[in-house]
Each structure stands twice: as structure tokens, then as C-alpha cells.
Amino acid sequence: GNSVTQMEGPVTLSEEAFLTINCTYTATGYPSLFWYVQYPGEGLQLLLKATKADDKGSNKGFEATYRKETTSFHLEKGSVQVSDSAVYFCALGSGYALNFGKGTSLLVTP
Amino acid sequence: GAVVSQHPSWVICKSGTSVKIECRSLDFQATTMFWYRQFPKQSLMLMATSNEGSKATYEQGVEKDKFLINHASLTLSTLTVTSAHPEDSSFYICSATAQKSSTDTQYFGPGTRLTVL
């Protein structure tokens, strides 16, 4: 079946540091891949997505590339800000269903 | 942007009672709503998918008689946990979509924390 594995947190970084959150997946067929972000007290929001191999999703300085050969969709940002502190979820989509990773908590300190 | 609300945000109930959780799409009509359950430090697990005016489709292992889902209008879906027990304590999250074919238009509510004593 489909599944997603993402790195465990929490991740603590200083402002302007480089961020990588690893995500790997197992899937049959050709799923879409997503990163969702959940800010404190709010619902999950779509951060970026990629629908086929080698696609790069990007938004708000975050990027992730759909790598079929390594079954990965790692999230990166070159310079994090305090406002990026949140929980990040990697997800795999096939039809309606979304399979989520466990989430990675990110704390960015000034 | 599209907003989904949930009510209540936190509920505590006694074992054996039933609890209803509401999920509303505030500024769009949701043809499909989803209910997820999240345990501490675990991923979101899809419980069921509901389309307005029809019966919900439950995921394998989810008890239909335990978790009653009603999607009576295009802006409201309810999840009723019947005869709740401590093992039902969890974080319940709904999402809604206005489209029928794309997973990336799911808008999520902030979640409801249920504690059963």
C-alpha cells in the first residue's frame, strides 16, 4: 500500500539557516506528492505540490522535487524565518485519498 | 481563501455518551468532505469520505456504527462518535473540497480534540 515516511522532529534552527526535511514514499502507480504546513492553532494548508516525476513544487521560498528514482520529496528552504515555525506534513495523493507522514515540527529561533 | 471551521475545538465527555463534531465550509460549497483522525505524534489517518446527500464511504477498519457521518448540505458535515470510550480519545480533523477530481484542493479545519473519561 501507499505510505509516507518523514524525518522525526522537532527541528530547531536559527533564523536564516538552511532547512531540509526529508520525505520518502512507497506507492503503486503514479501518485501526486504534497507538503502541507500547520501553523499553531490553524488547519493544514497546502504549501506546495508536484504531480509527476522531476516536477519541482515551490511556494514562499520552499521547494521540493519529485524524485522517482529515490522515491523522495524532500522539502528545502534556503533561509528560514521565525514565521516558518510550524508543523510540516509530507503527503501522497492517489485519487481522493491522502496518505500523510507523521509531521515534522520546526522551530526557528531569532 | 477557502476556510473550513470545526466545532467544538475541544470536548471532554464521559464514557458511553455520544459526541457530535461539526465541520463547515464557510465561503465555498463543499461537494466532498473528509474526516481524519490523528493520534499524538502520528500521521493523519483517513476515516471516511462523504459526499453531500449520499452515504459516507468508510476506510477499512473504521466502524460505521461507531462513527456516524452526515453530510446534509454543501457546507456542513457532522461526525458523531457514538457510545464513546477512552480509546476514542483523539484529534479529529475534517477537510473539504469543492472539486471532484483533485486532491490538492482539500481545505482543512483546525481540528477537534476529543477526550473521553
CSV table of C-alpha atoms in Angstrom, one decimal:
chain,number,residue,atom,x,y,z
A,1,GLY,CA,0.0,0.0,0.0
A,2,ASN,CA,0.9,3.7,-0.1
A,3,SER,CA,2.9,5.2,2.7
A,4,VAL,CA,5.0,8.2,3.6
A,5,THR,CA,8.0,8.4,5.9
A,6,GLN,CA,9.3,11.8,7.0
A,7,MET,CA,12.1,12.7,9.4
A,8,GLU,CA,11.2,13.0,13.0
A,9,GLY,CA,11.4,16.3,14.7
A,10,PRO,CA,11.5,18.6,16.4
A,11,VAL,CA,13.9,20.5,14.2
A,12,THR,CA,15.3,23.7,15.8
A,13,LEU,CA,17.1,26.2,13.5
A,14,SER,CA,18.4,29.7,13.9
A,15,GLU,CA,16.9,32.4,11.6
A,16,GLU,CA,18.4,32.4,8.1
A,17,ALA,CA,19.6,28.8,8.4
A,18,PHE,CA,19.1,26.3,5.6
A,19,LEU,CA,16.2,23.8,6.1
A,20,THR,CA,15.8,20.3,4.8
A,21,ILE,CA,13.0,18.0,5.9
A,22,ASN,CA,13.3,14.5,4.4
A,23,CYS,CA,10.4,12.7,3.0
A,24,THR,CA,10.3,9.3,1.2
A,25,TYR,CA,7.4,7.4,0.0
A,26,THR,CA,6.1,4.0,-1.1
A,27,ALA,CA,3.4,3.8,-3.7
A,28,THR,CA,1.9,1.9,-6.6
A,29,GLY,CA,1.1,3.8,-9.7
A,30,TYR,CA,1.8,7.5,-10.2
A,31,PRO,CA,0.8,9.5,-7.1
A,32,SER,CA,1.0,13.2,-6.6
A,33,LEU,CA,3.1,14.5,-3.7
A,34,PHE,CA,2.4,17.3,-1.4
A,35,TRP,CA,3.8,19.3,1.5
A,36,TYR,CA,1.2,20.7,4.0
A,37,VAL,CA,2.0,23.2,6.8
A,38,GLN,CA,0.1,23.6,10.0
A,39,TYR,CA,0.7,26.8,12.0
A,40,PRO,CA,-0.2,26.9,15.7
A,41,GLY,CA,-4.0,26.9,16.1
A,42,GLU,CA,-4.8,26.6,12.4
A,43,GLY,CA,-5.7,23.9,9.9
A,44,LEU,CA,-3.4,22.3,7.5
A,45,GLN,CA,-2.6,24.4,4.5
A,46,LEU,CA,-1.2,23.3,1.2
A,47,LEU,CA,2.4,24.5,0.8
A,48,LEU,CA,3.4,23.0,-2.5
A,49,LYS,CA,2.8,20.0,-4.7
A,50,ALA,CA,4.2,18.0,-7.6
A,51,THR,CA,2.2,15.7,-9.8
A,52,LYS,CA,4.8,13.8,-11.7
A,53,ALA,CA,8.4,12.8,-11.6
A,54,ASP,CA,11.0,15.6,-11.8
A,55,ASP,CA,8.4,18.2,-11.1
A,56,LYS,CA,9.5,20.9,-8.7
A,57,GLY,CA,6.9,22.4,-6.4
A,58,SER,CA,7.7,25.8,-4.9
A,59,ASN,CA,6.0,28.4,-2.7
A,60,LYS,CA,7.1,31.0,-0.2
A,61,GLY,CA,10.7,30.2,-0.7
A,62,PHE,CA,10.2,26.4,-0.1
A,63,GLU,CA,11.0,23.9,-2.7
A,64,ALA,CA,10.6,20.1,-3.2
A,65,THR,CA,11.4,18.0,-6.2
A,66,TYR,CA,9.6,14.7,-7.0
A,67,ARG,CA,12.3,12.1,-7.4
A,68,LYS,CA,11.0,8.9,-8.6
A,69,GLU,CA,14.4,7.1,-8.7
A,70,THR,CA,14.9,7.7,-4.9
A,71,THR,CA,11.2,7.9,-4.1
A,72,SER,CA,11.7,11.1,-2.3
A,73,PHE,CA,10.2,14.6,-2.0
A,74,HIS,CA,12.4,16.5,0.4
A,75,LEU,CA,11.4,20.0,1.5
A,76,GLU,CA,14.1,22.7,1.4
A,77,LYS,CA,14.3,26.4,2.1
A,78,GLY,CA,17.5,28.4,1.8
A,79,SER,CA,16.9,30.9,4.7
A,80,VAL,CA,14.2,30.2,7.3
A,81,GLN,CA,12.4,32.8,9.2
A,82,VAL,CA,10.8,32.8,12.7
A,83,SER,CA,7.4,32.9,11.0
A,84,ASP,CA,8.2,29.5,9.4
A,85,SER,CA,7.8,27.8,12.8
A,86,ALA,CA,5.1,25.2,12.2
A,87,VAL,CA,4.5,21.5,11.7
A,88,TYR,CA,5.2,20.2,8.2
A,89,PHE,CA,3.4,17.2,6.7
A,90,CYS,CA,4.5,15.3,3.6
A,91,ALA,CA,1.6,13.6,1.9
A,92,LEU,CA,1.0,11.3,-1.1
A,93,GLY,CA,-2.2,11.6,-3.1
A,94,SER,CA,-3.9,9.0,-5.2
A,95,GLY,CA,-7.4,9.8,-6.3
A,96,TYR,CA,-9.1,11.3,-3.3
A,97,ALA,CA,-7.0,9.6,-0.7
A,98,LEU,CA,-4.2,11.5,1.0
A,99,ASN,CA,-1.6,9.5,3.0
A,100,PHE,CA,0.3,11.7,5.4
A,101,GLY,CA,3.6,11.4,7.1
A,102,LYS,CA,3.8,11.9,10.9
A,103,GLY,CA,4.7,15.5,10.6
A,104,THR,CA,7.9,17.4,11.5
A,105,SER,CA,7.8,20.2,13.9
A,106,LEU,CA,10.1,23.1,13.0
A,107,LEU,CA,11.1,25.9,15.5
A,108,VAL,CA,13.1,28.8,14.2
A,109,THR,CA,14.7,31.0,16.8
A,110,PRO,CA,15.8,34.6,16.3
B,1,GLY,CA,-9.0,31.8,0.6
B,2,ALA,CA,-11.3,28.9,1.4
B,3,VAL,CA,-12.0,28.5,5.1
B,4,VAL,CA,-13.1,25.4,7.0
B,5,SER,CA,-14.2,25.6,10.6
B,6,GLN,CA,-14.8,22.9,13.2
B,7,HIS,CA,-16.8,23.0,16.3
B,8,PRO,CA,-16.1,22.4,19.1
B,9,SER,CA,-12.4,22.8,19.2
B,10,TRP,CA,-12.1,20.7,22.3
B,11,VAL,CA,-14.6,18.4,24.0
B,12,ILE,CA,-14.5,16.2,27.1
B,13,CYS,CA,-17.2,13.6,27.7
B,14,LYS,CA,-18.0,10.7,29.9
B,15,SER,CA,-17.6,7.1,28.6
B,16,GLY,CA,-20.8,5.9,27.0
B,17,THR,CA,-22.1,9.2,25.8
B,18,SER,CA,-22.2,10.5,22.2
B,19,VAL,CA,-20.4,13.5,20.8
B,20,LYS,CA,-21.1,15.4,17.7
B,21,ILE,CA,-18.4,17.4,15.8
B,22,GLU,CA,-19.3,19.9,13.1
B,23,CYS,CA,-17.3,20.7,10.0
B,24,ARG,CA,-18.3,23.8,8.0
B,25,SER,CA,-17.1,25.3,4.8
B,26,LEU,CA,-17.5,29.0,5.3
B,27,ASP,CA,-17.1,30.5,1.9
B,28,PHE,CA,-17.5,27.7,-0.6
B,29,GLN,CA,-19.7,24.8,-1.3
B,30,ALA,CA,-18.0,21.5,-0.5
B,31,THR,CA,-19.1,18.6,-2.7
B,32,THR,CA,-16.9,16.3,-0.7
B,33,MET,CA,-15.7,16.3,2.9
B,34,PHE,CA,-13.2,14.1,4.6
B,35,TRP,CA,-12.7,13.1,8.2
B,36,TYR,CA,-9.3,12.2,9.6
B,37,ARG,CA,-8.1,11.0,12.9
B,38,GLN,CA,-4.7,11.9,14.4
B,39,PHE,CA,-3.0,10.2,17.3
B,40,PRO,CA,-0.2,12.0,19.2
B,41,LYS,CA,2.9,12.1,17.0
B,42,GLN,CA,1.2,10.1,14.4
B,43,SER,CA,0.1,10.8,10.9
B,44,LEU,CA,-3.4,11.7,9.9
B,45,MET,CA,-5.5,8.6,9.1
B,46,LEU,CA,-8.4,9.0,6.7
B,47,MET,CA,-11.6,7.7,8.4
B,48,ALA,CA,-14.2,8.4,5.8
B,49,THR,CA,-15.2,10.4,2.7
B,50,SER,CA,-18.6,11.9,2.4
B,51,ASN,CA,-20.4,13.5,-0.5
B,52,GLU,CA,-23.4,15.8,0.0
B,53,GLY,CA,-26.6,13.9,0.1
B,54,SER,CA,-25.2,10.4,0.0
B,55,LYS,CA,-23.8,7.9,2.4
B,56,ALA,CA,-20.3,8.2,3.6
B,57,THR,CA,-17.6,5.8,2.4
B,58,TYR,CA,-15.6,4.5,5.3
B,59,GLU,CA,-12.0,3.3,5.2
B,60,GLN,CA,-11.2,-0.3,6.1
B,61,GLY,CA,-11.2,-0.8,9.9
B,62,VAL,CA,-13.4,2.2,10.7
B,63,GLU,CA,-16.7,1.2,12.4
B,64,LYS,CA,-19.6,2.7,10.6
B,65,ASP,CA,-21.9,2.4,13.5
B,66,LYS,CA,-19.4,4.0,15.8
B,67,PHE,CA,-18.6,7.0,13.7
B,68,LEU,CA,-21.7,8.3,12.1
B,69,ILE,CA,-21.2,10.8,9.4
B,70,ASN,CA,-23.8,13.1,7.9
B,71,HIS,CA,-23.3,15.5,5.0
B,72,ALA,CA,-26.7,17.0,4.8
B,73,SER,CA,-25.7,20.2,3.0
B,74,LEU,CA,-22.9,21.6,0.8
B,75,THR,CA,-21.5,23.5,3.7
B,76,LEU,CA,-21.9,21.1,6.7
B,77,SER,CA,-20.8,17.7,7.6
B,78,THR,CA,-21.0,16.2,11.1
B,79,LEU,CA,-19.2,13.3,12.8
B,80,THR,CA,-20.9,11.7,15.7
B,81,VAL,CA,-18.9,9.4,17.9
B,82,THR,CA,-21.5,7.1,19.5
B,83,SER,CA,-21.1,5.5,22.9
B,84,ALA,CA,-17.6,7.0,23.2
B,85,HIS,CA,-14.9,5.2,25.1
B,86,PRO,CA,-11.4,6.3,26.2
B,87,GLU,CA,-9.8,4.6,23.2
B,88,ASP,CA,-11.8,7.1,21.0
B,89,SER,CA,-9.9,10.0,22.5
B,90,SER,CA,-8.1,11.6,19.6
B,91,PHE,CA,-7.7,14.6,17.4
B,92,TYR,CA,-10.3,14.7,14.7
B,93,ILE,CA,-9.7,16.8,11.6
B,94,CYS,CA,-12.0,17.4,8.7
B,95,SER,CA,-11.3,18.7,5.2
B,96,ALA,CA,-13.5,19.8,2.4
B,97,THR,CA,-13.1,20.2,-1.4
B,98,ALA,CA,-15.2,21.9,-4.0
B,99,GLN,CA,-13.8,19.8,-6.8
B,100,LYS,CA,-14.3,16.1,-7.6
B,101,SER,CA,-11.0,15.1,-9.1
B,102,SER,CA,-8.1,16.8,-7.4
B,103,THR,CA,-6.7,16.1,-4.0
B,104,ASP,CA,-4.8,19.3,-3.9
B,105,THR,CA,-8.0,21.4,-3.2
B,106,GLN,CA,-8.7,19.9,0.2
B,107,TYR,CA,-9.1,22.7,2.7
B,108,PHE,CA,-8.6,21.6,6.3
B,109,GLY,CA,-10.3,22.6,9.5
B,110,PRO,CA,-8.3,23.3,12.7
B,111,GLY,CA,-9.3,20.0,14.3
B,112,THR,CA,-11.3,18.9,17.4
B,113,ARG,CA,-9.7,17.3,20.4
B,114,LEU,CA,-11.9,14.7,22.0
B,115,THR,CA,-11.1,13.4,25.4
B,116,VAL,CA,-13.3,10.6,26.8
B,117,LEU,CA,-13.1,10.0,30.5
